[in-house]
């Protein structure tokens, strides 16, 4: 069977719109659409969505434990939206404050401000608008304690951590963990109007979990931080010191997570905390061992497992609350 040869008459006629699509007028129409999409993506990037997701992983399970089951769905929705706005506000303001160092770090040089997709003043007003919206939403639909904690977390992250701790002390990762653990308290306060023992235990778990998690990331981007003059622990201390501190904080995380037994935690949570926490400790010891032997540290193994650990632990919190 011979192939059919197409002729000019076999082809469909080219329509006028198709011809016009390559015209200057069509390009003028298409370009603004692409530009608008790029700007929208840039503003979303300012909020650092991946960090927001991780924060919310801890919030909903804490609310479920506080409610001893499923809290009111409208309340969950309010806290999720308000919490997302608050975290996005803190991150956008962080991008504004850190615009000088972001442009010299390879990891952050493609963010909206270094690439001039968003102007600094626009990023500042965007962050402030998100902050005002989040605190207002929490005050109107939850309670004043949850709203105050939300406002405090934003201020702490941008003023205490970003403007002060991050640039002046190697302990920035440790004390910066306060705002990272705040969503647990905010979610609990939104449900109960107060704070009790289990809320503080979960807060302590997230607080203690953060040094090994972020030390691993800082090891990978050590040269970036050094270039920007940021005194992260891997920049100012030896790999053995970083590995040792990771081990210490991993053990503390495991031990504190098991304190929940004093608050009638169920077997699902306790088994999950023991097993996943044990693996978290093991991975931190492996990092420390490689540092002592002078081998490549492979820090992202600890980084990725620490994320998995926190997710599984708080899933167990949620399941335990339901059963």
CSV table of C-alpha atoms in Angstrom, one decimal:
chain,number,residue,atom,x,y,z
A,1,UNK,CA,0.0,0.0,0.0
A,2,UNK,CA,1.5,3.3,-1.1
A,3,UNK,CA,1.3,6.3,1.2
A,4,UNK,CA,-1.0,9.1,0.3
A,5,UNK,CA,0.8,12.3,-0.8
A,6,UNK,CA,-0.9,15.5,0.5
A,7,UNK,CA,-1.5,18.3,-1.9
A,8,UNK,CA,-2.2,21.9,-1.4
A,9,UNK,CA,-5.9,21.2,-2.1
A,10,UNK,CA,-5.9,18.5,0.6
A,11,UNK,CA,-5.0,21.0,3.4
A,12,UNK,CA,-7.6,23.0,5.3
A,13,UNK,CA,-7.7,26.6,4.5
A,14,UNK,CA,-5.8,28.9,6.8
A,15,UNK,CA,-8.3,31.1,8.7
A,16,UNK,CA,-7.9,34.8,9.0
A,17,UNK,CA,-7.6,34.6,12.8
A,18,UNK,CA,-4.7,32.2,12.5
A,19,UNK,CA,-2.9,34.5,10.2
A,20,UNK,CA,-3.7,37.4,12.5
A,21,UNK,CA,-2.3,35.6,15.5
A,22,UNK,CA,1.2,36.3,14.3
A,23,UNK,CA,0.5,40.0,13.8
A,24,UNK,CA,1.8,42.7,16.1
A,25,UNK,CA,-1.7,43.4,17.4
A,26,UNK,CA,-2.1,39.7,18.5
A,27,UNK,CA,1.3,39.8,20.2
A,28,UNK,CA,0.3,43.0,22.1
A,29,UNK,CA,-2.8,41.1,23.4
A,30,UNK,CA,-0.9,38.0,24.3
A,31,UNK,CA,2.0,39.6,26.0
A,32,UNK,CA,0.0,41.4,28.8
A,33,UNK,CA,-1.7,38.1,29.6
A,34,UNK,CA,1.7,36.5,30.1
A,35,UNK,CA,2.9,39.4,32.1
A,36,UNK,CA,-0.1,39.3,34.4
A,37,UNK,CA,0.3,35.6,34.9
A,38,UNK,CA,4.0,36.1,35.7
A,39,UNK,CA,3.2,38.8,38.3
A,40,UNK,CA,0.6,36.7,39.9
A,41,UNK,CA,3.1,33.8,40.2
A,42,UNK,CA,5.6,36.2,41.6
A,43,UNK,CA,3.3,37.3,44.4
A,44,UNK,CA,2.4,33.7,45.2
A,45,UNK,CA,6.2,33.0,45.3
A,46,UNK,CA,6.6,35.7,47.9
A,47,UNK,CA,4.5,33.8,50.3
A,48,UNK,CA,6.7,30.6,50.0
A,49,UNK,CA,3.8,28.2,49.6
A,50,UNK,CA,5.9,25.1,50.5
A,51,UNK,CA,6.7,26.5,53.9
A,52,UNK,CA,3.0,27.4,54.4
A,53,UNK,CA,2.0,23.8,53.7
A,54,UNK,CA,4.4,22.5,56.3
A,55,UNK,CA,3.0,24.9,58.9
A,56,UNK,CA,-0.6,23.9,58.3
A,57,UNK,CA,0.3,20.2,58.7
A,58,UNK,CA,0.7,20.8,62.4
A,59,UNK,CA,-2.3,23.2,62.8
A,60,UNK,CA,-5.3,21.0,61.9
A,61,UNK,CA,-4.2,17.9,64.0
A,62,UNK,CA,-3.6,20.2,67.0
A,63,UNK,CA,-7.2,21.6,66.5
A,64,UNK,CA,-8.5,18.0,66.3
A,65,UNK,CA,-6.8,17.1,69.5
A,66,UNK,CA,-8.1,20.2,71.2
A,67,UNK,CA,-11.6,19.4,70.2
A,68,UNK,CA,-11.2,15.6,71.0
A,69,UNK,CA,-12.5,14.9,67.5
A,70,UNK,CA,-13.5,17.0,64.5
A,71,UNK,CA,-13.8,20.7,65.3
A,72,UNK,CA,-16.4,22.7,63.5
A,73,UNK,CA,-15.5,22.8,59.8
A,74,UNK,CA,-16.1,26.5,59.4
A,75,UNK,CA,-13.6,27.1,62.2
A,76,UNK,CA,-11.0,24.8,60.5
A,77,UNK,CA,-11.5,26.7,57.3
A,78,UNK,CA,-11.1,30.1,59.0
A,79,UNK,CA,-7.9,29.0,60.8
A,80,UNK,CA,-6.5,27.5,57.6
A,81,UNK,CA,-7.2,30.6,55.5
A,82,UNK,CA,-6.1,32.9,58.3
A,83,UNK,CA,-3.0,30.8,59.0
A,84,UNK,CA,-2.1,30.7,55.3
A,85,UNK,CA,-2.5,34.5,55.1
A,86,UNK,CA,-0.4,35.0,58.2
A,87,UNK,CA,2.4,32.7,57.1
A,88,UNK,CA,2.3,34.2,53.6
A,89,UNK,CA,2.5,37.7,55.1
A,90,UNK,CA,5.5,36.8,57.3
A,91,UNK,CA,7.3,35.2,54.3
A,92,UNK,CA,6.5,38.2,52.0
A,93,UNK,CA,7.9,40.6,54.6
A,94,UNK,CA,10.9,38.4,55.0
A,95,UNK,CA,11.5,38.6,51.2
A,96,UNK,CA,11.3,42.4,51.5
A,97,UNK,CA,13.7,42.6,54.5
A,98,UNK,CA,16.1,40.0,53.0
A,99,UNK,CA,16.2,41.4,49.5
A,100,UNK,CA,19.8,42.5,50.0
A,101,UNK,CA,21.1,39.0,50.8
A,102,UNK,CA,18.7,37.2,48.5
A,103,UNK,CA,20.4,38.7,45.5
A,104,UNK,CA,23.8,37.3,46.4
A,105,UNK,CA,22.6,33.8,47.3
A,106,UNK,CA,22.2,31.3,44.5
A,107,UNK,CA,19.3,29.6,46.2
A,108,UNK,CA,17.3,32.8,46.5
A,109,UNK,CA,18.6,34.9,43.6
A,110,UNK,CA,15.6,34.0,41.4
A,111,UNK,CA,13.0,35.2,43.9
A,112,UNK,CA,10.7,38.0,42.8
A,113,UNK,CA,12.6,40.9,44.3
A,114,UNK,CA,16.1,40.0,43.1
A,115,UNK,CA,14.7,39.4,39.6
A,116,UNK,CA,12.8,42.7,39.8
A,117,UNK,CA,9.5,41.1,38.9
A,118,UNK,CA,8.0,42.7,42.1
A,119,UNK,CA,9.1,46.1,43.4
A,120,UNK,CA,10.3,46.2,47.0
A,121,UNK,CA,7.6,48.7,48.0
A,122,UNK,CA,4.9,46.5,46.4
A,123,UNK,CA,6.2,43.5,48.3
A,124,UNK,CA,6.1,45.4,51.6
A,125,UNK,CA,2.5,46.6,51.1
A,126,UNK,CA,1.5,43.1,50.0
A,127,UNK,CA,2.9,41.6,53.1
A,128,UNK,CA,1.4,44.2,55.4
A,129,UNK,CA,-2.0,43.7,53.7
A,130,UNK,CA,-1.9,39.9,54.2
A,131,UNK,CA,-0.8,40.4,57.8
A,132,UNK,CA,-3.7,42.8,58.5
A,133,UNK,CA,-6.2,40.5,56.8
A,134,UNK,CA,-5.0,37.4,58.7
A,135,UNK,CA,-5.1,39.0,62.1
A,136,UNK,CA,-8.5,40.7,61.4
A,137,UNK,CA,-10.0,37.4,60.3
A,138,UNK,CA,-8.7,35.5,63.3
A,139,UNK,CA,-10.0,38.3,65.6
A,140,UNK,CA,-13.5,38.4,64.0
A,141,UNK,CA,-14.1,34.6,63.6
A,142,UNK,CA,-12.1,33.0,66.4
A,143,UNK,CA,-11.0,34.8,69.5
A,144,UNK,CA,-8.5,37.4,70.7
A,145,UNK,CA,-6.0,34.9,72.0
A,146,UNK,CA,-5.7,33.2,68.6
A,147,UNK,CA,-5.5,36.6,66.9
A,148,UNK,CA,-2.8,37.9,69.3
A,149,UNK,CA,-0.8,34.7,68.8
A,150,UNK,CA,-1.1,35.2,65.0
A,151,UNK,CA,0.1,38.8,65.2
A,152,UNK,CA,2.9,37.8,67.5
A,153,UNK,CA,4.1,35.1,65.2
A,154,UNK,CA,4.3,37.5,62.3
A,155,UNK,CA,6.2,40.1,64.3
A,156,UNK,CA,8.6,37.6,65.8
A,157,UNK,CA,9.5,36.0,62.5
A,158,UNK,CA,10.1,39.3,60.7
A,159,UNK,CA,11.4,41.5,63.4
A,160,UNK,CA,13.1,39.2,66.0
A,161,UNK,CA,14.3,36.5,63.6
A,162,UNK,CA,14.7,38.0,60.2
A,163,UNK,CA,16.0,41.5,61.2
A,164,UNK,CA,18.0,40.4,64.3
A,165,UNK,CA,18.7,36.8,65.0
A,166,UNK,CA,19.3,35.6,61.5
A,167,UNK,CA,22.0,38.2,60.8
A,168,UNK,CA,23.7,38.3,64.2
A,169,UNK,CA,23.9,34.9,65.9
A,170,UNK,CA,24.4,31.2,65.0
A,171,UNK,CA,21.5,30.5,67.4
A,172,UNK,CA,19.1,32.0,64.8
A,173,UNK,CA,17.9,28.5,63.9
A,174,UNK,CA,17.1,27.5,67.4
A,175,UNK,CA,15.2,30.6,68.6
A,176,UNK,CA,13.7,31.2,65.2
A,177,UNK,CA,11.8,28.0,65.8
A,178,UNK,CA,9.4,29.8,68.1
A,179,UNK,CA,7.4,31.3,65.2
A,180,UNK,CA,7.6,28.0,63.3
A,181,UNK,CA,5.9,26.2,66.2
A,182,UNK,CA,3.3,28.9,66.8
A,183,UNK,CA,0.7,27.4,64.5
A,184,UNK,CA,0.1,24.6,67.0
A,185,UNK,CA,-0.8,27.1,69.7
A,186,UNK,CA,-2.9,29.2,67.3
A,187,UNK,CA,-4.9,26.2,66.3
A,188,UNK,CA,-5.4,25.1,69.9
A,189,UNK,CA,-6.4,28.6,71.0
A,190,UNK,CA,-8.9,28.9,68.2
A,191,UNK,CA,-10.7,25.8,69.4
A,192,UNK,CA,-10.5,26.2,73.2
A,193,UNK,CA,-9.9,29.9,73.8
A,194,UNK,CA,-6.9,28.9,75.9
A,195,UNK,CA,-3.7,26.9,76.1
A,196,UNK,CA,-3.2,23.7,78.0
A,197,UNK,CA,-0.5,21.0,78.6
A,198,UNK,CA,-0.8,19.0,75.3
A,199,UNK,CA,-0.6,22.2,73.3
A,200,UNK,CA,2.7,23.2,74.9
A,201,UNK,CA,4.0,19.6,74.4
A,202,UNK,CA,3.2,19.7,70.7
A,203,UNK,CA,4.7,23.2,70.5
A,204,UNK,CA,7.9,21.9,72.1
A,205,UNK,CA,8.1,19.0,69.7
A,206,UNK,CA,8.0,21.3,66.6
A,207,UNK,CA,10.4,23.8,68.3
A,208,UNK,CA,13.0,21.1,69.0
A,209,UNK,CA,12.5,19.4,65.6
A,210,UNK,CA,13.5,22.5,63.7
A,211,UNK,CA,17.2,22.7,64.4
A,212,UNK,CA,18.1,19.3,62.8
A,213,UNK,CA,15.7,20.0,60.0
A,214,UNK,CA,17.2,23.4,59.1
A,215,UNK,CA,20.7,22.6,60.0
A,216,UNK,CA,20.6,20.0,57.2
A,217,UNK,CA,19.4,22.6,54.7
A,218,UNK,CA,22.0,25.0,55.9
A,219,UNK,CA,24.7,22.4,55.4
A,220,UNK,CA,23.7,22.1,51.7
A,221,UNK,CA,23.7,25.8,51.2
A,222,UNK,CA,26.6,26.6,53.5
A,223,UNK,CA,28.5,28.5,50.8
A,224,UNK,CA,25.4,30.6,50.0
A,225,UNK,CA,25.0,31.7,53.6
A,226,UNK,CA,28.7,32.4,53.9
A,227,UNK,CA,28.6,34.6,50.8
A,228,UNK,CA,25.7,36.5,52.3
A,229,UNK,CA,27.3,36.9,55.7
A,230,UNK,CA,24.6,34.9,57.5
A,231,UNK,CA,26.1,33.1,60.6
A,232,UNK,CA,24.2,29.9,60.3
A,233,UNK,CA,25.8,27.2,62.5
A,234,UNK,CA,27.3,25.2,59.5
A,235,UNK,CA,29.0,28.5,58.4
A,236,UNK,CA,30.6,29.3,61.8
A,237,UNK,CA,31.2,25.8,63.3
A,238,UNK,CA,32.6,22.4,62.2
A,239,UNK,CA,30.6,19.7,60.6
A,240,UNK,CA,31.1,17.6,63.7
A,241,UNK,CA,29.6,20.4,65.9
A,242,UNK,CA,26.6,20.6,63.6
A,243,UNK,CA,26.1,16.8,63.6
A,244,UNK,CA,26.4,16.7,67.3
A,245,UNK,CA,23.7,19.4,67.8
A,246,UNK,CA,21.5,17.6,65.3
A,247,UNK,CA,21.7,14.5,67.4
A,248,UNK,CA,21.0,16.4,70.7
A,249,UNK,CA,17.9,18.1,69.3
A,250,UNK,CA,16.6,14.9,67.6
A,251,UNK,CA,16.8,13.0,70.9
A,252,UNK,CA,15.1,15.9,72.7
A,253,UNK,CA,12.3,15.8,70.1
A,254,UNK,CA,11.8,12.1,70.6
A,255,UNK,CA,11.7,12.4,74.4
A,256,UNK,CA,9.4,15.4,74.5
A,257,UNK,CA,7.0,13.7,72.0
A,258,UNK,CA,6.6,10.8,74.4
A,259,UNK,CA,5.6,13.2,77.2
A,260,UNK,CA,2.2,13.1,75.6
A,261,UNK,CA,1.6,9.8,77.5
A,262,UNK,CA,1.0,12.0,80.5
A,263,UNK,CA,-2.0,13.5,78.7
A,264,UNK,CA,-3.6,10.1,77.9
A,265,UNK,CA,-2.2,9.8,74.4
A,266,UNK,CA,-3.4,6.7,72.6
A,267,UNK,CA,-1.4,3.8,71.3
A,268,UNK,CA,-1.5,5.0,67.7
A,269,UNK,CA,0.3,8.2,68.6
A,270,UNK,CA,2.7,6.6,71.0
A,271,UNK,CA,3.8,3.9,68.6
A,272,UNK,CA,4.1,6.4,65.7
A,273,UNK,CA,6.1,8.8,67.9
A,274,UNK,CA,8.5,6.0,69.1
A,275,UNK,CA,9.1,4.5,65.7
A,276,UNK,CA,9.3,7.6,63.6
A,277,UNK,CA,11.2,9.5,66.3
A,278,UNK,CA,13.6,6.7,66.6
A,279,UNK,CA,14.3,6.8,62.9
A,280,UNK,CA,14.7,10.6,63.1
A,281,UNK,CA,17.4,10.0,65.8
A,282,UNK,CA,19.0,7.3,63.8
A,283,UNK,CA,19.3,9.6,60.7
A,284,UNK,CA,20.8,12.4,62.8
A,285,UNK,CA,23.4,9.9,64.2
A,286,UNK,CA,24.2,8.9,60.7
A,287,UNK,CA,24.9,12.5,59.7
A,288,UNK,CA,27.1,12.9,62.8
A,289,UNK,CA,28.9,9.7,62.1
A,290,UNK,CA,29.7,10.8,58.5
A,291,UNK,CA,30.9,14.2,59.9
A,292,UNK,CA,33.3,12.4,62.4
A,293,UNK,CA,34.7,10.2,59.7
A,294,UNK,CA,35.2,13.1,57.3
A,295,UNK,CA,32.8,11.6,54.7
A,296,UNK,CA,30.3,13.5,52.5
A,297,UNK,CA,27.5,14.5,54.9
A,298,UNK,CA,24.5,13.9,52.6
A,299,UNK,CA,22.4,16.3,54.7
A,300,UNK,CA,19.3,16.1,52.5
A,301,UNK,CA,18.7,12.6,53.8
A,302,UNK,CA,18.1,14.1,57.2
A,303,UNK,CA,16.2,17.0,55.8
A,304,UNK,CA,13.7,14.9,53.9
A,305,UNK,CA,13.2,12.4,56.6
A,306,UNK,CA,12.6,15.1,59.2
A,307,UNK,CA,9.8,16.4,57.0
A,308,UNK,CA,8.3,12.9,56.8
A,309,UNK,CA,8.7,12.5,60.5
A,310,UNK,CA,6.8,15.6,61.4
A,311,UNK,CA,4.0,14.8,58.9
A,312,UNK,CA,3.5,11.3,60.2
A,313,UNK,CA,3.6,12.3,63.8
A,314,UNK,CA,0.9,14.9,63.4
A,315,UNK,CA,-1.2,12.5,61.3
A,316,UNK,CA,-1.0,10.2,64.3
A,317,UNK,CA,-2.2,13.1,66.5
A,318,UNK,CA,-5.2,13.6,64.3
A,319,UNK,CA,-6.0,9.9,64.1
A,320,UNK,CA,-5.6,9.5,67.9
A,321,UNK,CA,-8.1,12.4,68.4
A,322,UNK,CA,-10.7,10.6,66.2
A,323,UNK,CA,-10.4,7.2,67.9
